[in-house]
Each structure stands twice: as C-alpha cells, then as structure tokens.
Coordinates of N, CA, C and O in Angstrom, one line a residue:
S203 N -77.8 -6.4 13.5 CA -79.0 -6.2 14.3 C -79.8 -7.5 14.3 O -79.8 -8.3 13.5
I204 N -80.7 -7.5 15.3 CA -81.6 -8.7 15.5 C -82.5 -8.9 14.3 O -82.8 -10.0 13.8
V205 N -83.1 -7.7 13.9 CA -84.1 -7.8 12.7 C -83.4 -8.3 11.5 O -83.9 -9.2 10.8
Y206 N -82.1 -7.9 11.2 CA -81.4 -8.4 10.0 C -81.2 -9.9 10.1 O -81.4 -10.6 9.2
K207 N -80.7 -10.3 11.3 CA -80.5 -11.8 11.5 C -81.8 -12.6 11.3 O -81.8 -13.6 10.7
D208 N -82.9 -12.0 11.9 CA -84.2 -12.7 11.7 C -84.6 -12.8 10.3 O -85.1 -13.8 9.8
N209 N -84.4 -11.8 9.5 CA -84.7 -11.8 8.1 C -83.9 -12.8 7.3 O -84.4 -13.5 6.4
K210 N -82.6 -12.9 7.7 CA -81.7 -13.9 7.1 C -82.2 -15.3 7.4 O -82.2 -16.2 6.5
I211 N -82.6 -15.6 8.6 CA -83.1 -16.9 9.0 C -84.4 -17.2 8.3 O -84.6 -18.3 7.8
I212 N -85.3 -16.2 8.2 CA -86.6 -16.4 7.5 C -86.3 -16.7 6.0 O -86.9 -17.7 5.4
K213 N -85.3 -16.0 5.4 CA -85.0 -16.3 4.0 C -84.4 -17.7 3.9 O -84.8 -18.5 2.9
D214 N -83.5 -18.1 4.8 CA -83.0 -19.5 4.8 C -84.1 -20.5 4.9 O -84.1 -21.5 4.2
I215 N -85.0 -20.3 5.8 CA -86.1 -21.3 5.9 C -86.9 -21.4 4.7 O -87.3 -22.5 4.2
K216 N -87.2 -20.3 4.0 CA -88.0 -20.3 2.8 C -87.2 -21.0 1.7 O -87.7 -21.8 0.9
D217 N -85.8 -20.8 1.7 CA -85.0 -21.4 0.6 C -84.9 -22.9 0.8 O -84.6 -23.6 -0.1
I218 N -85.0 -23.4 2.1 CA -84.9 -24.8 2.3 C -86.1 -25.5 1.7 O -86.0 -26.6 1.2
N219 N -87.2 -24.8 1.6 CA -88.4 -25.4 1.0 C -88.6 -25.2 -0.5 O -89.7 -25.0 -0.9
T220 N -87.5 -25.2 -1.2 CA -87.5 -25.0 -2.6 C -87.0 -26.2 -3.3 O -86.6 -27.2 -2.6
E221 N -87.0 -26.2 -4.6 CA -86.5 -27.4 -5.4 C -85.0 -27.5 -5.3 O -84.4 -28.6 -5.5
T222 N -84.3 -26.4 -5.0 CA -82.8 -26.4 -4.9 C -82.3 -25.8 -3.6 O -81.7 -24.8 -3.6
P223 N -82.6 -26.4 -2.5 CA -82.3 -25.8 -1.2 C -80.8 -25.7 -1.0 O -80.4 -24.6 -0.5
I224 N -80.0 -26.6 -1.4 CA -78.6 -26.5 -1.1 C -78.0 -25.3 -1.9 O -77.2 -24.5 -1.4
D225 N -78.3 -25.2 -3.2 CA -77.9 -24.1 -4.0 C -78.3 -22.8 -3.4 O -77.5 -21.8 -3.4
N226 N -79.5 -22.7 -3.0 CA -80.0 -21.4 -2.4 C -79.3 -21.1 -1.1 O -78.9 -19.9 -0.9
L227 N -79.1 -22.0 -0.3 CA -78.4 -21.8 1.0 C -77.0 -21.4 0.7 O -76.4 -20.5 1.4
L228 N -76.3 -22.0 -0.2 CA -74.9 -21.7 -0.5 C -74.9 -20.3 -1.1 O -74.0 -19.5 -0.8
N229 N -75.8 -19.9 -1.9 CA -75.9 -18.5 -2.5 C -76.1 -17.5 -1.4 O -75.5 -16.5 -1.4
N230 N -76.9 -17.9 -0.4 CA -77.1 -17.0 0.8 C -75.8 -16.8 1.5 O -75.4 -15.7 1.9
L231 N -75.1 -17.9 1.7 CA -73.8 -17.8 2.4 C -72.8 -17.0 1.6 O -72.1 -16.1 2.2
K232 N -72.8 -17.2 0.3 CA -71.8 -16.6 -0.6 C -72.1 -15.0 -0.5 O -71.2 -14.2 -0.5
H233 N -73.4 -14.7 -0.4 CA -73.7 -13.3 -0.4 C -73.3 -12.6 0.9 O -72.9 -11.5 1.0
D234 N -73.4 -13.4 2.0 CA -73.1 -12.8 3.4 C -71.7 -12.9 3.8 O -71.3 -12.2 4.7
M235 N -70.9 -13.7 3.1 CA -69.5 -13.9 3.6 C -68.6 -13.4 2.5 O -68.8 -13.6 1.3
S236 N -67.5 -12.7 3.0 CA -66.5 -12.2 2.0 C -65.7 -13.3 1.5 O -65.1 -13.2 0.4
S237 N -65.5 -14.4 2.2 CA -64.6 -15.5 1.8 C -65.0 -16.8 2.5 O -65.4 -16.8 3.6
F238 N -64.8 -17.9 1.8 CA -65.0 -19.2 2.4 C -63.6 -19.8 2.7 O -63.5 -20.9 3.0
Y239 N -62.6 -19.0 2.6 CA -61.2 -19.5 2.8 C -61.0 -19.8 4.2 O -61.2 -19.0 5.1
I240 N -60.5 -21.0 4.5 CA -60.3 -21.6 5.8 C -58.8 -21.6 6.0 O -58.1 -22.2 5.2
T241 N -58.3 -21.1 7.1 CA -56.9 -21.1 7.4 C -56.6 -22.3 8.4 O -57.5 -22.7 9.1
P242 N -55.4 -22.8 8.4 CA -55.0 -23.8 9.4 C -55.3 -23.3 10.8 O -55.7 -24.1 11.7
E243 N -55.1 -22.1 11.1 CA -55.3 -21.5 12.5 C -56.7 -21.6 12.9 O -57.0 -21.8 14.1
M244 N -57.7 -21.6 11.9 CA -59.1 -21.7 12.3 C -59.4 -23.1 12.7 O -60.5 -23.3 13.4
L245 N -58.6 -24.0 12.5 CA -58.9 -25.4 12.8 C -58.3 -25.8 14.2 O -58.6 -26.9 14.7
K246 N -57.5 -24.9 14.8 CA -56.9 -25.2 16.0 C -57.9 -25.2 17.2 O -58.7 -24.4 17.3
G247 N -57.7 -26.2 18.0 CA -58.6 -26.4 19.2 C -59.3 -27.7 19.3 O -59.1 -28.6 18.4
S248 N -60.0 -27.9 20.4 CA -60.6 -29.1 20.6 C -61.6 -29.5 19.6 O -62.3 -28.7 19.0
Y249 N -61.8 -30.8 19.4 CA -62.7 -31.3 18.4 C -64.1 -31.3 19.0 O -65.1 -31.4 18.2
Y250 N -64.3 -31.2 20.3 CA -65.6 -31.2 20.9 C -66.3 -29.9 20.4 O -65.9 -28.8 20.5
N251 N -67.5 -30.1 19.9 CA -68.4 -29.1 19.3 C -67.6 -28.2 18.2 O -68.0 -27.1 18.0
N252 N -66.7 -28.8 17.6 CA -66.0 -28.1 16.5 C -66.8 -28.1 15.2 O -67.1 -29.2 14.7
K253 N -67.0 -26.9 14.7 CA -67.8 -26.8 13.5 C -67.2 -27.5 12.3 O -67.9 -27.8 11.3
F254 N -65.9 -27.7 12.3 CA -65.2 -28.3 11.2 C -65.2 -29.8 11.2 O -64.8 -30.5 10.2
L255 N -65.5 -30.4 12.4 CA -65.4 -31.9 12.5 C -66.4 -32.6 11.5 O -65.9 -33.5 10.8
P256 N -67.6 -32.2 11.5 CA -68.5 -32.9 10.5 C -68.1 -32.7 9.0 O -68.2 -33.6 8.2
L257 N -67.6 -31.5 8.7 CA -67.1 -31.2 7.4 C -65.9 -32.0 7.1 O -65.8 -32.6 6.0
M258 N -65.0 -32.2 8.0 CA -63.8 -33.1 7.9 C -64.3 -34.5 7.5 O -63.7 -35.2 6.7
F259 N -65.3 -35.0 8.2 CA -65.9 -36.3 8.0 C -66.4 -36.4 6.6 O -66.1 -37.4 5.8
V260 N -67.2 -35.4 6.2 CA -67.8 -35.4 4.8 C -66.8 -35.4 3.7 O -66.9 -36.2 2.8
I261 N -65.7 -34.6 3.9 CA -64.7 -34.6 2.9 C -63.9 -35.9 2.8 O -63.6 -36.4 1.8
A262 N -63.6 -36.4 4.0 CA -62.9 -37.7 4.0 C -63.8 -38.8 3.3 O -63.3 -39.6 2.6
K263 N -65.1 -38.8 3.6 CA -66.0 -39.7 3.0 C -66.0 -39.6 1.5 O -66.0 -40.5 0.7
N264 N -66.0 -38.3 1.0 CA -66.0 -38.0 -0.4 C -64.7 -38.5 -1.1 O -64.7 -38.7 -2.3
K265 N -63.6 -38.5 -0.3 CA -62.4 -39.0 -0.8 C -62.3 -40.5 -0.8 O -61.3 -41.1 -1.0
S266 N -63.4 -41.2 -0.4 CA -63.5 -42.6 -0.3 C -62.6 -43.2 0.9 O -62.1 -44.3 0.8
A267 N -62.5 -42.4 1.9 CA -61.7 -42.8 3.1 C -62.4 -44.0 3.7 O -63.6 -44.2 3.6
C268 N -61.5 -44.8 4.3 CA -62.0 -46.0 4.9 C -61.2 -46.3 6.2 O -60.2 -45.6 6.5
D269 N -61.7 -47.2 7.0 CA -61.0 -47.7 8.2 C -59.6 -48.1 7.7 O -59.4 -48.8 6.7
W270 N -58.6 -47.7 8.5 CA -57.2 -48.0 8.1 C -56.9 -49.5 8.1 O -56.0 -49.9 7.4
F271 N -57.6 -50.3 8.9 CA -57.2 -51.7 9.0 C -58.1 -52.6 8.3 O -57.7 -53.5 7.6
S272 N -59.4 -52.4 8.4 CA -60.4 -53.3 7.8 C -60.8 -52.9 6.4 O -61.3 -53.7 5.7
G273 N -60.6 -51.6 6.0 CA -61.0 -51.2 4.7 C -62.5 -50.8 4.6 O -63.0 -50.5 3.6
I274 N -63.2 -50.9 5.8 CA -64.7 -50.6 5.8 C -64.8 -49.1 5.5 O -64.1 -48.2 6.1
S275 N -65.7 -48.7 4.5 CA -65.9 -47.3 4.2 C -66.5 -46.5 5.3 O -67.3 -47.1 6.1
L276 N -66.1 -45.3 5.4 CA -66.7 -44.4 6.4 C -68.2 -44.2 6.1 O -68.6 -44.1 4.9
S277 N -69.0 -44.3 7.1 CA -70.4 -44.1 7.0 C -70.9 -43.3 8.2 O -70.4 -43.6 9.3
A278 N -71.9 -42.5 8.0 CA -72.5 -41.7 9.1 C -73.4 -42.6 10.0 O -73.7 -42.2 11.1
V279 N -73.7 -43.8 9.5 CA -74.6 -44.6 10.3 C -73.8 -45.9 10.7 O -72.9 -46.3 10.0
S280 N -74.1 -46.4 11.8 CA -73.5 -47.5 12.4 C -73.9 -48.7 11.5 O -75.0 -48.9 11.1
I281 N -72.9 -49.6 11.2 CA -73.3 -50.8 10.5 C -73.1 -52.0 11.4 O -73.0 -53.1 10.9
G282 N -73.2 -51.7 12.7 CA -73.3 -52.8 13.7 C -72.0 -53.2 14.3 O -70.9 -53.1 13.7
G283 N -72.1 -53.5 15.6 CA -71.0 -54.1 16.4 C -69.8 -53.2 16.3 O -69.8 -52.0 16.5
H284 N -68.7 -53.8 16.2 CA -67.4 -53.1 16.2 C -67.1 -52.4 14.9 O -66.0 -51.8 14.8
S285 N -68.0 -52.4 14.0 CA -67.8 -51.7 12.7 C -68.3 -50.2 12.8 O -68.1 -49.5 11.8
K286 N -68.9 -49.8 13.9 CA -69.4 -48.5 14.1 C -68.2 -47.5 14.0 O -67.1 -47.7 14.5
I287 N -68.4 -46.4 13.2 CA -67.3 -45.4 13.0 C -67.2 -44.6 14.3 O -68.2 -44.1 14.8
Q288 N -65.9 -44.4 14.7 CA -65.7 -43.6 15.9 C -64.6 -42.5 15.6 O -63.9 -42.7 14.7
K289 N -64.6 -41.5 16.5 CA -63.5 -40.6 16.4 C -62.3 -41.2 17.1 O -62.4 -41.6 18.3
H290 N -61.2 -41.2 16.5 CA -59.9 -41.8 17.0 C -58.9 -40.8 17.2 O -58.6 -39.9 16.3
H291 N -58.2 -40.8 18.4 CA -57.1 -40.0 18.6 C -55.9 -40.6 18.0 O -55.4 -41.7 18.4
I292 N -55.3 -39.9 17.0 CA -54.2 -40.5 16.3 C -53.0 -40.7 17.2 O -52.3 -41.7 17.2
F293 N -52.7 -39.7 18.1 CA -51.8 -39.9 19.2 C -52.8 -40.2 20.4 O -53.4 -39.2 20.9
P294 N -52.9 -41.4 20.7 CA -53.9 -41.8 21.7 C -53.7 -41.1 23.1 O -52.6 -40.8 23.5
K295 N -54.9 -40.8 23.7 CA -54.8 -40.1 25.0 C -53.9 -40.8 26.0 O -53.1 -40.1 26.6
N296 N -54.1 -42.1 26.2 CA -53.3 -42.8 27.2 C -51.8 -42.8 26.8 O -50.9 -42.7 27.7
Y297 N -51.5 -42.8 25.5 CA -50.1 -42.8 25.1 C -49.5 -41.4 25.5 O -48.4 -41.4 26.0
I298 N -50.2 -40.4 25.2 CA -49.7 -39.0 25.5 C -49.5 -38.9 27.0 O -48.5 -38.3 27.5
R299 N -50.5 -39.4 27.8 CA -50.4 -39.2 29.2 C -49.2 -40.0 29.8 O -48.5 -39.5 30.6
K300 N -48.9 -41.2 29.2 CA -47.7 -41.9 29.6 C -46.4 -41.2 29.3 O -45.4 -41.3 30.0
K301 N -46.4 -40.5 28.2 CA -45.2 -39.8 27.7 C -45.2 -38.3 28.1 O -44.2 -37.6 27.8
S302 N -46.1 -37.8 28.9 CA -46.2 -36.4 29.2 C -45.0 -35.9 30.0 O -44.7 -34.7 29.9
D303 N -44.2 -36.8 30.6 CA -43.0 -36.3 31.3 C -41.9 -36.0 30.3 O -41.0 -35.3 30.6
F304 N -42.0 -36.6 29.1 CA -41.0 -36.4 28.1 C -41.3 -35.3 27.1 O -40.4 -35.0 26.3
V305 N -42.5 -34.8 27.1 CA -42.9 -33.8 26.1 C -43.4 -32.6 26.9 O -43.9 -32.7 27.9
N306 N -43.2 -31.4 26.2 CA -43.6 -30.2 26.9 C -44.8 -29.6 26.3 O -44.7 -28.7 25.4
F307 N -46.0 -30.1 26.6 CA -47.2 -29.5 26.2 C -48.3 -30.0 27.1 O -48.2 -31.0 27.8
D308 N -49.4 -29.2 27.1 CA -50.6 -29.5 27.9 C -51.3 -30.7 27.4 O -51.6 -30.8 26.2
T309 N -51.5 -31.7 28.3 CA -52.2 -32.9 27.8 C -53.6 -32.6 27.3 O -54.2 -33.5 26.6
K310 N -54.2 -31.5 27.6 CA -55.5 -31.1 27.0 C -55.4 -31.0 25.5 O -56.4 -31.2 24.8
E311 N -54.2 -30.8 25.0 CA -54.0 -30.6 23.5 C -54.3 -31.9 22.8 O -54.4 -31.9 21.6
V312 N -54.4 -33.0 23.5 CA -54.7 -34.3 22.9 C -56.0 -34.3 22.1 O -56.2 -35.1 21.2
N313 N -56.9 -33.5 22.6 CA -58.2 -33.4 21.9 C -58.3 -32.4 20.8 O -59.4 -32.1 20.3
D314 N -57.2 -32.0 20.3 CA -57.1 -31.0 19.2 C -57.8 -31.7 17.9 O -57.6 -32.9 17.7
L315 N -58.5 -30.9 17.2 CA -59.1 -31.5 16.0 C -58.1 -32.2 15.1 O -58.4 -33.2 14.5
A316 N -56.9 -31.6 15.0 CA -55.9 -32.2 14.2 C -55.4 -33.6 14.6 O -54.7 -34.3 13.9
N317 N -55.8 -34.0 15.8 CA -55.4 -35.3 16.3 C -56.6 -36.3 16.2 O -56.5 -37.4 16.8
I318 N -57.6 -36.0 15.4 CA -58.7 -36.9 15.3 C -58.8 -37.4 13.9 O -58.7 -36.7 12.9
A319 N -59.1 -38.8 13.8 CA -59.4 -39.4 12.5 C -60.6 -40.3 12.8 O -61.1 -40.4 13.9
F320 N -61.1 -40.9 11.7 CA -62.3 -41.7 11.8 C -62.0 -43.2 11.5 O -61.5 -43.5 10.4
L321 N -62.2 -44.0 12.5 CA -61.9 -45.5 12.4 C -63.1 -46.3 12.9 O -64.0 -45.7 13.7
T322 N -63.1 -47.6 12.7 CA -64.1 -48.4 13.3 C -63.8 -48.6 14.8 O -62.7 -48.4 15.2
Q323 N -64.8 -48.9 15.5 CA -64.7 -49.2 16.9 C -63.6 -50.2 17.2 O -62.8 -50.1 18.1
H324 N -63.6 -51.3 16.4 CA -62.7 -52.4 16.5 C -61.2 -51.8 16.4 O -60.4 -52.2 17.2
A325 N -61.0 -51.0 15.3 CA -59.6 -50.5 15.1 C -59.2 -49.6 16.3 O -58.1 -49.6 16.7
N326 N -60.2 -48.7 16.7 CA -59.9 -47.8 17.7 C -59.5 -48.5 19.0 O -58.6 -48.1 19.7
I327 N -60.2 -49.6 19.4 CA -59.9 -50.4 20.6 C -58.6 -51.1 20.4 O -57.8 -51.2 21.3
D328 N -58.3 -51.6 19.2 CA -57.1 -52.3 18.9 C -55.9 -51.4 19.1 O -54.8 -51.8 19.6
I329 N -56.0 -50.1 18.6 CA -54.9 -49.2 18.7 C -54.7 -48.8 20.2 O -53.5 -48.7 20.7
L330 N -55.7 -48.6 20.9 CA -55.8 -48.2 22.3 C -54.7 -47.1 22.7 O -55.0 -45.9 22.6
D331 N -53.5 -47.5 23.0 CA -52.5 -46.6 23.5 C -51.2 -46.8 22.8 O -50.1 -46.6 23.4
K332 N -51.3 -47.2 21.5 CA -50.0 -47.5 20.8 C -49.4 -46.2 20.3 O -50.0 -45.2 20.0
D333 N -48.1 -46.4 20.1 CA -47.3 -45.3 19.6 C -47.6 -45.1 18.1 O -47.5 -46.0 17.3
P334 N -48.0 -43.9 17.7 CA -48.3 -43.6 16.3 C -47.2 -43.9 15.3 O -47.4 -44.4 14.2
S335 N -45.9 -43.7 15.8 CA -44.8 -44.0 14.9 C -44.6 -45.5 14.6 O -44.0 -45.9 13.7
D336 N -45.3 -46.3 15.5 CA -45.3 -47.7 15.2 C -46.5 -48.2 14.4 O -46.3 -48.9 13.4
Y337 N -47.7 -47.8 14.7 CA -48.8 -48.3 14.0 C -49.1 -47.6 12.7 O -49.6 -48.2 11.8
L338 N -48.8 -46.3 12.5 CA -49.1 -45.6 11.3 C -48.2 -46.2 10.1 O -48.7 -46.2 9.0
K339 N -47.0 -46.6 10.4 CA -46.2 -47.1 9.3 C -46.7 -48.4 8.7 O -46.3 -48.8 7.6
K340 N -47.6 -49.1 9.4 CA -48.2 -50.3 8.9 C -49.4 -50.1 8.0 O -50.0 -51.1 7.5
I341 N -49.8 -48.9 7.9 CA -51.1 -48.6 7.2 C -50.8 -48.1 5.8 O -49.8 -47.3 5.6
D342 N -51.6 -48.5 4.8 CA -51.5 -48.1 3.5 C -51.5 -46.6 3.3 O -52.3 -45.9 3.9
H343 N -50.5 -46.1 2.6 CA -50.3 -44.6 2.4 C -51.6 -43.9 2.0 O -51.9 -42.9 2.5
Q344 N -52.3 -44.5 1.0 CA -53.5 -43.9 0.5 C -54.6 -43.7 1.6 O -55.3 -42.7 1.6
R345 N -54.7 -44.7 2.4 CA -55.7 -44.7 3.5 C -55.4 -43.5 4.5 O -56.3 -42.9 5.0
L346 N -54.1 -43.3 4.7 CA -53.7 -42.2 5.6 C -53.9 -40.9 4.9 O -54.5 -39.9 5.5
E347 N -53.6 -40.8 3.6 CA -53.8 -39.6 2.8 C -55.3 -39.2 2.8 O -55.6 -38.0 2.8
D348 N -56.1 -40.2 2.6 CA -57.6 -39.9 2.5 C -58.1 -39.3 3.8 O -59.2 -38.7 3.8
Q349 N -57.4 -39.4 4.9 CA -57.8 -38.8 6.2 C -56.8 -37.7 6.6 O -56.7 -37.4 7.8
F350 N -56.1 -37.2 5.6 CA -55.2 -36.0 5.8 C -54.1 -36.2 6.8 O -53.7 -35.3 7.5
I351 N -53.5 -37.4 6.8 CA -52.4 -37.7 7.7 C -51.1 -37.3 7.0 O -50.9 -37.8 5.9
P352 N -50.3 -36.5 7.6 CA -49.0 -36.1 6.9 C -48.2 -37.4 6.7 O -48.0 -38.2 7.6
N353 N -47.6 -37.5 5.5 CA -46.8 -38.6 5.1 C -45.3 -38.3 5.4 O -44.5 -38.5 4.6
Y354 N -45.1 -37.9 6.7 CA -43.8 -37.7 7.1 C -43.6 -38.4 8.4 O -44.0 -37.9 9.5
P355 N -43.1 -39.7 8.4 CA -42.9 -40.5 9.6 C -42.2 -39.8 10.8 O -42.5 -40.1 11.9
E356 N -41.4 -38.8 10.4 CA -40.7 -38.1 11.5 C -41.7 -37.3 12.4 O -41.4 -37.0 13.5
L357 N -42.8 -36.9 11.8 CA -43.9 -36.2 12.5 C -44.7 -37.1 13.4 O -45.5 -36.6 14.2
W358 N -44.6 -38.4 13.2 CA -45.4 -39.4 14.0 C -44.8 -39.7 15.4 O -45.4 -40.5 16.1
K359 N -43.8 -39.0 15.7 CA -43.2 -39.2 17.0 C -43.7 -38.2 18.0 O -44.0 -37.0 17.7
I360 N -43.9 -38.6 19.3 CA -44.5 -37.8 20.3 C -43.8 -36.4 20.4 O -44.4 -35.4 20.7
E361 N -42.5 -36.4 20.2 CA -41.7 -35.2 20.4 C -42.1 -34.1 19.3 O -41.8 -33.0 19.4
R362 N -42.7 -34.6 18.2 CA -43.1 -33.8 17.1 C -44.6 -33.6 17.0 O -45.2 -33.2 16.0
Y363 N -45.3 -33.8 18.1 CA -46.8 -33.8 18.1 C -47.3 -32.4 17.6 O -48.2 -32.3 16.8
Q364 N -46.7 -31.3 18.1 CA -47.1 -30.0 17.7 C -46.9 -29.8 16.2 O -47.8 -29.3 15.5
D365 N -45.8 -30.3 15.7 CA -45.5 -30.2 14.2 C -46.5 -31.0 13.4 O -46.9 -30.6 12.4
F366 N -46.8 -32.2 14.0 CA -47.8 -33.1 13.3 C -49.1 -32.3 13.2 O -49.7 -32.3 12.1
C367 N -49.6 -31.8 14.3 CA -50.9 -31.1 14.3 C -50.9 -29.9 13.3 O -51.8 -29.7 12.6
N368 N -49.8 -29.1 13.3 CA -49.7 -28.0 12.4 C -49.7 -28.4 11.0 O -50.4 -27.8 10.1
E369 N -49.0 -29.5 10.6 CA -49.0 -30.0 9.3 C -50.3 -30.5 8.9 O -50.8 -30.3 7.8
R370 N -51.0 -31.2 9.8 CA -52.3 -31.8 9.5 C -53.3 -30.7 9.3 O -54.2 -30.8 8.4
R371 N -53.3 -29.7 10.1 CA -54.2 -28.6 9.9 C -54.1 -28.0 8.5 O -55.0 -27.6 7.9
K372 N -52.8 -27.9 8.0 CA -52.6 -27.4 6.7 C -53.3 -28.3 5.6 O -53.9 -27.8 4.7
L373 N -53.1 -29.6 5.8 CA -53.7 -30.5 4.9 C -55.2 -30.5 4.9 O -55.9 -30.5 3.9
I374 N -55.8 -30.4 6.1 CA -57.3 -30.3 6.3 C -57.8 -29.1 5.7 O -58.8 -29.1 5.0
S375 N -57.2 -27.9 6.0 CA -57.7 -26.6 5.5 C -57.6 -26.6 4.0 O -58.5 -26.1 3.4
N376 N -56.6 -27.1 3.5 CA -56.5 -27.2 2.0 C -57.6 -28.0 1.4 O -58.2 -27.6 0.4
E377 N -57.9 -29.1 2.0 CA -59.0 -30.0 1.4 C -60.4 -29.3 1.6 O -61.2 -29.4 0.7
I378 N -60.6 -28.6 2.7 CA -61.8 -27.8 2.9 C -61.9 -26.7 1.9 O -63.0 -26.6 1.3
N379 N -60.9 -26.0 1.6 CA -60.9 -25.0 0.6 C -61.2 -25.5 -0.8 O -61.9 -24.9 -1.5
I380 N -60.6 -26.6 -1.1 CA -60.9 -27.3 -2.4 C -62.4 -27.7 -2.5 O -63.0 -27.4 -3.5
Y381 N -62.9 -28.2 -1.4 CA -64.3 -28.6 -1.3 C -65.2 -27.4 -1.5 O -66.1 -27.5 -2.3
F382 N -64.9 -26.3 -0.8 CA -65.7 -25.1 -0.9 C -65.6 -24.5 -2.3 O -66.6 -24.1 -2.9
D383 N -64.5 -24.5 -2.9 CA -64.3 -24.0 -4.3 C -65.2 -24.8 -5.3 O -65.8 -24.2 -6.1
R384 N -65.2 -26.1 -5.1 CA -66.0 -26.9 -6.0 C -67.5 -26.6 -5.8 O -68.3 -26.5 -6.8
L385 N -67.9 -26.5 -4.6 CA -69.3 -26.1 -4.3 C -69.7 -24.8 -4.9 O -70.8 -24.6 -5.5
L386 N -68.8 -23.8 -4.7 CA -69.1 -22.5 -5.2 C -69.1 -22.4 -6.7 O -70.0 -21.7 -7.3
K387 N -68.2 -23.1 -7.4 CA -68.2 -23.2 -8.8 C -69.5 -23.9 -9.4 O -70.0 -23.5 -10.4
A388 N -70.0 -24.8 -8.6 CA -71.2 -25.6 -9.0 C -72.4 -24.7 -9.1 O -73.3 -24.9 -9.8
I389 N -72.4 -23.7 -8.2 CA -73.6 -22.8 -8.2 C -73.4 -21.5 -8.9 O -74.3 -20.7 -9.0
S390 N -72.2 -21.3 -9.4 CA -71.9 -20.0 -10.1 C -72.5 -20.0 -11.5 O -72.6 -21.0 -12.1

C-alpha cells in the first residue's frame, strides 16, 4: 500500500541522518527482503539504466580493478583527458555488426550488461572494433579476472557470444553475492 511505502521512505530518510546511515539502511533492506541472493538471470538485459551496473563498478573497484592496458585504477571521477573511465563493450558494437551475418542473434544484445567492462577512454578508443579473441589474450589474466571476464579463450569468439555472456553473468552474480554477504555479516 502507499501508506506502507511512505512509512518506509520516511524511516529511510530518518536513518540517513544518523551516525550509522549505511548500517541502518542495510538493516531496513534486510528486514524488507527475504534474500539478497542475485541470480545470473537477474543480470540479463541492457546495461542502460541497469540497477546492477553501479554495483558492478563498485565491486570491480573494490577488487582493485584497473584499465586493462594502462593499469590506471578505476575511479568514479574523471582524472582528465583520455584517462576518463568509460563503459566498454567487450565485444565491440561495430565488430558485432560486421559479423552479424555469421552469428544468429539480435544485434541489440550487444548492450547486454554482461558485455560491459570499465576502461579508460584511450583504451576504449584503441580497441574500437577489434575482435575480443585477439585483444583479450594480450591482457594480464588478473586484470580480466578483476572485471569478471571468463578465462576461457574459446568464449571470446563471436560464435560463442551467448555463452560468454552467460558465463560472465555467473561470475558477476557470484561476486555480487559475496559482496552482499560481507555487508550483511558486517551489520549482524
């Protein structure tokens, strides 16, 4: 009901203005939700306005993720010029469009959350429309792992795009669940 939701919002607003706002808000969520468990299926879909994209960034940042080529740490603020962090299509849009005759899927799927990583503007421009099976193998394994990239080169081929996204959703959902578990244990 509307009154119940309004009361929850009022409680959240009051809790924000305390000495422990994060703990209080997490307790409110814990009280209202039966589970914080995130499934891979919940991550499926476009990254535009996706509620999990900021969380994915935070978790990658907490894992000390960095730009795959320059080593610049992920930061929510621009550090100037081509070092600004951008959303990168792992399988670039133009690459998928060029190969769309050879693969059987809707090119709109290129914007799936599982196809997004965080890189500097310079790296994003440099990759442009390169084949992931070529450029990913040149990147340090740990840098890929820190951004939940499956370490299975056979999945980096356009023919395996769906499998890549499915595997990456598993990795992302697992990291989100680990993150939520830590937060909930911290307030228990």
